[in-house]
CSV table of C-alpha atoms and ligand atoms in Angstrom, one decimal:
chain,number,residue,atom,x,y,z
A,1,MET,CA,-95.3,-1.3,11.5
A,2,GLU,CA,-96.4,-2.9,14.7
A,3,LYS,CA,-97.4,-6.6,14.4
A,4,ASN,CA,-99.7,-6.6,17.5
A,5,PHE,CA,-103.2,-8.0,17.3
A,6,THR,CA,-105.3,-7.0,20.3
A,7,VAL,CA,-108.9,-7.2,21.4
A,8,LYS,CA,-110.4,-4.8,23.9
A,9,PHE,CA,-114.0,-5.2,25.1
A,10,ARG,CA,-115.7,-1.8,25.2
A,11,GLY,CA,-119.3,-3.1,25.7
A,12,VAL,CA,-120.4,-6.6,26.6
A,13,ARG,CA,-124.1,-6.2,27.5
A,14,GLY,CA,-126.9,-7.4,25.3
A,15,SER,CA,-130.3,-5.8,24.6
A,16,TYR,CA,-129.9,-2.5,26.6
A,17,PRO,CA,-127.3,-0.8,28.8
A,18,THR,CA,-127.2,-1.6,32.5
A,19,PRO,CA,-125.5,1.4,34.2
A,20,VAL,CA,-126.3,0.0,37.6
A,21,ARG,CA,-123.9,-0.6,40.5
A,22,ASN,CA,-124.0,-4.4,40.7
A,23,PHE,CA,-123.6,-4.8,36.9
A,24,LEU,CA,-120.3,-2.9,36.5
A,25,HIS,CA,-117.8,-5.7,37.2
A,26,TYR,CA,-118.7,-7.1,33.8
A,27,GLY,CA,-120.0,-3.8,32.4
A,28,GLY,CA,-123.1,-1.9,31.5
A,29,ASN,CA,-122.4,-0.8,28.0
A,30,THR,CA,-123.9,-2.6,25.0
A,31,SER,CA,-121.9,-4.4,22.3
A,32,CYS,CA,-118.6,-2.9,21.1
A,33,VAL,CA,-115.2,-4.5,20.7
A,34,GLU,CA,-112.0,-2.7,19.7
A,35,VAL,CA,-109.5,-4.6,17.6
A,36,VAL,CA,-106.1,-3.4,16.7
A,37,ALA,CA,-104.3,-5.3,13.9
A,38,GLY,CA,-100.9,-3.8,13.3
A,39,ASP,CA,-101.6,-0.1,12.4
A,40,ARG,CA,-105.3,-0.7,11.6
A,41,LEU,CA,-108.2,-0.1,14.0
A,42,ILE,CA,-111.3,-2.2,13.6
A,43,ILE,CA,-114.5,-1.7,15.7
A,44,LEU,CA,-117.0,-4.5,16.0
A,45,ASP,CA,-120.4,-3.0,16.6
A,46,ALA,CA,-121.4,0.4,17.8
A,47,GLY,CA,-123.3,-0.2,21.0
A,48,THR,CA,-122.8,2.4,23.8
A,49,GLY,CA,-119.3,1.0,24.4
A,50,ILE,CA,-118.1,2.9,21.3
A,51,ILE,CA,-118.7,6.3,23.0
A,52,GLU,CA,-115.9,6.0,25.5
A,53,LEU,CA,-113.6,4.6,22.7
A,54,GLY,CA,-114.4,7.7,20.7
A,55,LYS,CA,-113.4,10.0,23.6
A,56,GLU,CA,-110.1,8.2,24.0
A,57,LEU,CA,-109.4,8.4,20.2
A,58,MET,CA,-110.2,12.1,20.4
A,59,GLN,CA,-107.7,12.6,23.3
A,60,SER,CA,-104.9,10.9,21.3
A,61,PHE,CA,-105.8,13.0,18.2
A,62,ILE,CA,-105.6,16.2,20.2
A,63,LEU,CA,-102.3,15.2,21.8
A,64,SER,CA,-100.8,14.2,18.5
A,65,ALA,CA,-99.9,17.8,17.5
A,66,GLU,CA,-100.6,21.3,18.8
A,67,ASP,CA,-102.1,22.7,15.7
A,68,PHE,CA,-105.2,21.1,14.2
A,69,ALA,CA,-103.8,20.6,10.6
A,70,SER,CA,-100.8,18.6,11.9
A,71,ARG,CA,-102.8,16.2,14.0
A,72,LYS,CA,-102.7,12.5,13.1
A,73,PRO,CA,-106.1,11.7,11.5
A,74,ILE,CA,-108.3,9.0,13.1
A,75,SER,CA,-108.9,6.0,10.8
A,76,ALA,CA,-111.3,3.2,11.7
A,77,VAL,CA,-113.3,0.4,10.1
A,78,LEU,CA,-116.6,-0.3,11.8
A,79,LEU,CA,-118.1,-3.8,11.2
A,80,LEU,CA,-121.8,-4.1,12.2
A,81,SER,CA,-123.3,-7.5,13.0
A,82,HIS,CA,-126.8,-6.1,12.4
A,83,ILE,CA,-128.7,-2.9,13.2
A,84,HIS,CA,-130.6,-3.7,16.4
A,85,GLN,CA,-130.3,-0.8,18.8
A,86,ASP,CA,-127.9,-2.4,21.2
A,87,HIS,CA,-125.4,-2.7,18.3
A,88,ILE,CA,-125.6,0.8,16.9
A,89,GLN,CA,-127.0,3.2,19.6
A,90,GLY,CA,-123.5,4.6,20.4
A,91,LEU,CA,-122.7,5.6,16.8
A,92,PRO,CA,-124.3,9.1,16.8
A,93,PHE,CA,-122.2,9.9,19.9
A,94,PHE,CA,-118.9,8.6,18.4
A,95,ASN,CA,-117.1,12.0,18.5
A,96,PRO,CA,-114.4,11.2,15.8
A,97,ALA,CA,-117.2,11.0,13.2
A,98,TYR,CA,-117.6,14.8,13.5
A,99,VAL,CA,-114.0,15.6,12.8
A,100,PRO,CA,-113.4,16.3,9.1
A,101,SER,CA,-110.0,14.5,9.0
A,102,THR,CA,-111.4,11.2,10.3
A,103,LYS,CA,-111.8,8.4,7.9
A,104,LEU,CA,-114.6,6.0,9.0
A,105,ASP,CA,-115.7,3.1,6.8
A,106,ILE,CA,-118.8,1.2,8.0
A,107,TYR,CA,-119.7,-2.3,6.7
A,108,GLY,CA,-122.8,-4.3,7.4
A,109,LEU,CA,-125.9,-6.0,5.9
A,110,SER,CA,-128.4,-4.3,3.7
A,111,ALA,CA,-132.0,-5.2,4.4
A,112,GLY,CA,-134.3,-6.0,1.5
A,113,LYS,CA,-134.3,-3.1,-0.9
A,114,LYS,CA,-132.8,-0.7,1.7
A,115,THR,CA,-129.0,-0.2,1.7
A,116,LEU,CA,-127.1,0.0,5.0
A,117,ARG,CA,-126.8,3.7,4.5
A,118,ASP,CA,-130.6,4.1,4.1
A,119,ASN,CA,-131.2,2.0,7.3
A,120,LEU,CA,-128.6,3.8,9.4
A,121,SER,CA,-130.0,7.2,8.3
A,122,ALA,CA,-133.5,6.1,9.2
A,123,VAL,CA,-132.9,4.4,12.6
A,124,LEU,CA,-130.1,6.6,14.0
A,125,PHE,CA,-130.5,10.1,12.5
A,126,ASP,CA,-133.2,12.2,10.9
A,127,LYS,CA,-136.3,12.0,13.1
A,128,VAL,CA,-134.7,10.3,16.1
A,129,PHE,CA,-131.6,12.5,16.5
A,130,PRO,CA,-131.0,16.3,16.2
A,131,LEU,CA,-128.5,15.7,13.3
A,132,GLY,CA,-128.9,14.0,9.9
A,133,LEU,CA,-126.5,11.5,8.5
A,134,GLU,CA,-125.3,14.3,6.2
A,135,ASP,CA,-124.1,16.2,9.3
A,136,VAL,CA,-121.5,13.5,10.0
A,137,ASN,CA,-118.8,15.5,8.4
A,138,CYS,CA,-115.8,13.1,8.5
A,139,GLU,CA,-114.8,11.1,5.4
A,140,LEU,CA,-117.6,8.6,5.8
A,141,GLY,CA,-118.0,5.4,3.7
A,142,ILE,CA,-121.0,3.1,4.2
A,143,PHE,CA,-120.8,-0.2,2.4
A,144,ASP,CA,-123.1,-3.2,2.1
A,145,PHE,CA,-121.4,-6.4,3.1
A,146,VAL,CA,-122.7,-9.9,2.2
A,147,SER,CA,-121.5,-13.4,3.3
A,148,THR,CA,-119.5,-13.8,0.1
A,149,SER,CA,-117.7,-10.4,0.5
A,150,VAL,CA,-114.1,-10.3,1.6
A,151,LEU,CA,-112.6,-7.1,3.0
A,152,VAL,CA,-108.9,-6.6,2.9
A,153,LEU,CA,-107.3,-3.8,5.0
A,154,LYS,CA,-103.8,-2.7,4.0
A,155,GLN,CA,-101.5,-1.4,6.6
A,156,SER,CA,-101.2,1.8,4.4
A,157,GLY,CA,-104.9,2.6,5.3
A,158,GLU,CA,-106.4,1.4,2.0
A,159,ASN,CA,-109.5,-0.8,2.2
A,160,ILE,CA,-110.4,-3.2,-0.6
A,161,LEU,CA,-113.8,-4.8,-0.7
A,162,LEU,CA,-113.9,-7.9,-2.9
A,163,ASN,CA,-116.9,-9.8,-4.1
A,164,SER,CA,-117.3,-13.4,-5.3
A,165,ASN,CA,-116.0,-12.4,-8.8
A,166,THR,CA,-113.0,-10.3,-7.7
A,167,VAL,CA,-111.9,-12.3,-4.7
A,168,THR,CA,-110.2,-15.0,-7.0
A,169,SER,CA,-107.7,-12.4,-8.2
A,170,TYR,CA,-106.7,-11.4,-4.7
A,171,VAL,CA,-103.2,-12.5,-3.6
A,172,LYS,CA,-102.7,-12.2,0.1
A,173,LYS,CA,-99.7,-10.1,1.2
A,174,GLU,CA,-98.0,-10.3,4.6
A,175,ASN,CA,-99.5,-7.8,7.0
A,176,ASP,CA,-102.9,-7.7,5.2
A,177,VAL,CA,-105.9,-7.9,7.5
A,178,VAL,CA,-108.5,-10.2,5.9
A,179,ILE,CA,-112.1,-10.0,7.0
A,180,ARG,CA,-114.8,-12.5,6.1
A,181,ALA,CA,-118.4,-13.0,7.3
A,182,HIS,CA,-120.8,-15.8,8.1
A,183,LYS,CA,-124.5,-15.0,7.9
A,184,THR,CA,-127.0,-16.3,10.4
A,185,PHE,CA,-130.7,-16.3,9.6
A,186,ALA,CA,-132.6,-16.4,12.8
A,187,HIS,CA,-131.8,-13.0,14.2
A,188,PRO,CA,-133.2,-10.6,13.1
A,189,LYS,CA,-135.4,-11.7,10.2
A,190,ASN,CA,-133.0,-10.5,7.5
A,191,GLY,CA,-130.1,-12.0,9.3
A,192,SER,CA,-126.9,-11.0,11.2
A,193,LEU,CA,-123.2,-11.3,10.4
A,194,CYS,CA,-120.5,-13.1,12.4
A,195,TYR,CA,-117.0,-11.8,11.4
A,196,LYS,CA,-113.7,-13.6,11.0
A,197,ILE,CA,-110.6,-11.3,11.2
A,198,GLU,CA,-107.3,-12.8,10.2
A,199,PHE,CA,-103.9,-11.1,10.8
A,200,ASN,CA,-100.4,-12.3,11.3
A,201,ASN,CA,-101.4,-16.0,11.3
A,202,LYS,CA,-104.0,-15.4,14.0
A,203,THR,CA,-107.8,-15.6,13.8
A,204,LEU,CA,-110.5,-13.8,15.8
A,205,ILE,CA,-114.2,-14.8,15.5
A,206,TYR,CA,-116.9,-12.4,16.6
A,207,ALA,CA,-120.3,-14.1,16.8
A,208,THR,CA,-122.9,-12.1,18.6
A,209,ASP,CA,-126.7,-12.4,18.5
A,210,LYS,CA,-126.3,-15.9,17.2
A,211,GLU,CA,-128.4,-18.9,18.2
A,212,THR,CA,-127.0,-22.4,17.8
A,213,TYR,CA,-129.0,-25.3,16.5
A,214,MET,CA,-129.7,-28.7,18.0
A,215,GLY,CA,-126.6,-30.8,17.3
A,216,SER,CA,-124.6,-27.6,16.6
A,217,ASP,CA,-124.4,-25.1,13.7
A,218,LYS,CA,-122.1,-27.1,11.5
A,219,LYS,CA,-121.4,-24.4,8.9
A,220,PHE,CA,-120.5,-21.9,11.7
A,221,VAL,CA,-118.2,-24.5,13.4
A,222,GLU,CA,-116.4,-24.8,10.0
A,223,PHE,CA,-116.2,-21.0,9.7
A,224,ALA,CA,-114.8,-20.7,13.2
A,225,HIS,CA,-112.4,-23.7,13.1
A,226,GLY,CA,-109.2,-23.2,14.9
A,227,ALA,CA,-109.9,-19.6,16.1
A,228,ASP,CA,-107.4,-18.2,18.5
A,229,LEU,CA,-110.2,-16.3,20.2
A,230,LEU,CA,-113.9,-17.0,19.7
A,231,ILE,CA,-116.2,-14.3,21.1
A,232,HIS,CA,-119.6,-15.9,21.3
A,233,ASP,CA,-123.1,-14.9,22.3
A,234,ALA,CA,-124.0,-16.3,25.7
A,235,GLN,CA,-127.2,-14.5,26.8
A,236,TYR,CA,-129.2,-17.3,28.5
A,237,THR,CA,-129.0,-20.1,31.0
A,238,ASN,CA,-130.5,-23.4,29.9
A,239,GLN,CA,-133.4,-22.9,32.3
A,240,GLU,CA,-134.3,-19.5,30.7
A,241,TYR,CA,-133.9,-21.0,27.2
A,242,ILE,CA,-136.5,-23.7,27.8
A,243,SER,CA,-138.6,-22.0,30.4
A,244,SER,CA,-142.2,-23.1,30.4
A,245,ILE,CA,-143.4,-19.6,31.3
A,246,SER,CA,-141.3,-17.5,29.0
A,247,PRO,CA,-139.0,-19.6,26.7
A,248,LYS,CA,-136.2,-17.8,24.9
A,249,GLN,CA,-135.8,-20.4,22.2
A,250,GLY,CA,-135.9,-18.8,18.7
A,251,PHE,CA,-134.9,-15.3,20.0
A,252,GLY,CA,-131.6,-15.5,18.2
A,253,HIS,CA,-129.3,-15.9,21.2
A,254,SER,CA,-127.3,-18.8,22.7
A,255,THR,CA,-127.0,-20.3,26.1
A,256,HIS,CA,-123.7,-20.4,28.0
A,257,GLN,CA,-123.6,-24.1,27.2
A,258,MET,CA,-124.1,-23.6,23.5
A,259,ALA,CA,-121.2,-21.2,23.4
A,260,GLU,CA,-119.0,-23.8,25.2
A,261,GLU,CA,-120.1,-26.6,22.8
A,262,THR,CA,-119.4,-24.4,19.8
A,263,ALA,CA,-115.9,-23.6,21.1
A,264,LYS,CA,-115.2,-27.3,21.6
A,265,LEU,CA,-116.4,-28.3,18.2
A,266,ALA,CA,-114.6,-25.5,16.5
A,267,LYS,CA,-111.4,-26.3,18.5
A,268,ALA,CA,-111.2,-22.6,19.5
A,269,LYS,CA,-108.1,-21.9,21.6
A,270,ARG,CA,-109.9,-19.3,23.8
A,271,LEU,CA,-113.6,-18.6,24.3
A,272,ALA,CA,-115.0,-15.3,25.5
A,273,PHE,CA,-118.7,-15.5,26.5
A,274,PHE,CA,-120.3,-12.3,25.4
A,275,HIS,CA,-123.6,-10.3,25.1
A,276,PHE,CA,-124.9,-10.8,28.6
A,277,ASP,CA,-128.5,-10.7,29.5
A,278,PRO,CA,-129.4,-7.3,31.1
A,279,ASN,CA,-131.1,-9.2,33.9
A,280,HIS,CA,-127.9,-11.0,34.9
A,281,ASN,CA,-126.0,-9.1,37.6
A,282,ASP,CA,-122.3,-9.5,38.6
A,283,GLU,CA,-123.0,-12.0,41.3
A,284,PHE,CA,-125.0,-14.2,38.9
A,285,LEU,CA,-122.5,-14.0,36.0
A,286,SER,CA,-119.5,-14.6,38.4
A,287,GLN,CA,-121.1,-17.9,39.5
A,288,ILE,CA,-121.6,-19.1,35.9
A,289,GLU,CA,-118.1,-17.9,34.9
A,290,ALA,CA,-116.6,-19.8,37.8
A,291,GLU,CA,-118.4,-23.0,36.6
A,292,TYR,CA,-117.1,-22.7,33.0
A,293,SER,CA,-113.6,-21.5,33.8
A,294,ALA,CA,-113.1,-24.4,36.2
A,295,LYS,CA,-113.8,-26.8,33.2
A,296,ASN,CA,-111.3,-25.0,31.0
A,297,SER,CA,-108.9,-22.2,32.0
A,298,HIS,CA,-109.2,-20.8,28.4
A,299,TYR,CA,-112.9,-20.0,28.9
A,300,PHE,CA,-113.7,-16.6,30.4
A,301,PHE,CA,-116.5,-14.0,30.4
A,302,ALA,CA,-115.9,-10.8,28.5
A,303,LYS,CA,-115.5,-7.7,30.7
A,304,GLU,CA,-115.5,-4.0,29.8
A,305,ASN,CA,-112.0,-2.8,29.3
A,306,LEU,CA,-110.5,-6.3,29.4
A,307,GLU,CA,-107.7,-6.5,26.8
A,308,ILE,CA,-106.5,-9.7,25.1
A,309,VAL,CA,-103.4,-10.1,23.1
A,310,LEU,CA,-103.7,-12.7,20.2
B,401,ZN,ZN1,-127.8,-7.7,20.6
B,402,ZN,ZN1,-129.9,-8.4,17.9
């Protein structure tokens, strides 16, 4: 098996897509990050960025063999931070989901008495899309994930979801991909998940739609400690956050400065600012990126199609 651990940004925009000329250097698609860990494909969120990823996966699938039955099936694990539109709106247009040989396992938070399956069915399919969730005819699994869950991906393709009782019996094997979550409470009301993906002695943290507290979010800093790459929400400037006319405090997003402070406290080796405000165009973001990357060459702004090797 390959030992590579790579991250490719497929959508970096927060709130809504910005398919507008002066926004395309950073990118107009909403949240989606493609992660490859050995032979496993993990997708973080299903904003509109997942659509192009789906097309590329289909292309590889078609080229893998001439006859349909011999083609190498697509296998992916999709981790949802939460089910706000900008994190799921690409999912009904993810073409591999309509290929019977595809195996797609989706993990995310349930909300109250509703399971993740109930919620995805209600907000993405049925009344708001021509197809129902039952028309997604791949081998589809939808699983509720909580902050005490641990998901182990075997290189063979097997996925093992452990809970607080079964996790104690798990013995980590070399090449296992281990996924844990940290729950934030501010955004939305029933919370959002940040994910930690560990593979081959490297750690990736994905923390979007996350607001930091005064004096830092100590539990999160502990969760993210020593990350090789921290992808962190960075939607607002300080001025926007505390604006007297329209303050963004409490909206569940961080400022660029909060992302920087969190990276410092967590001793993250690299920091990718992420989930950009749809009002911030390329010129505006470039200026802020220059300011932060001048302070530390390991800080950078996520850009659509940028690939990072961990
Ligand atoms: Zn968002
Ligand atoms: Zn959100």
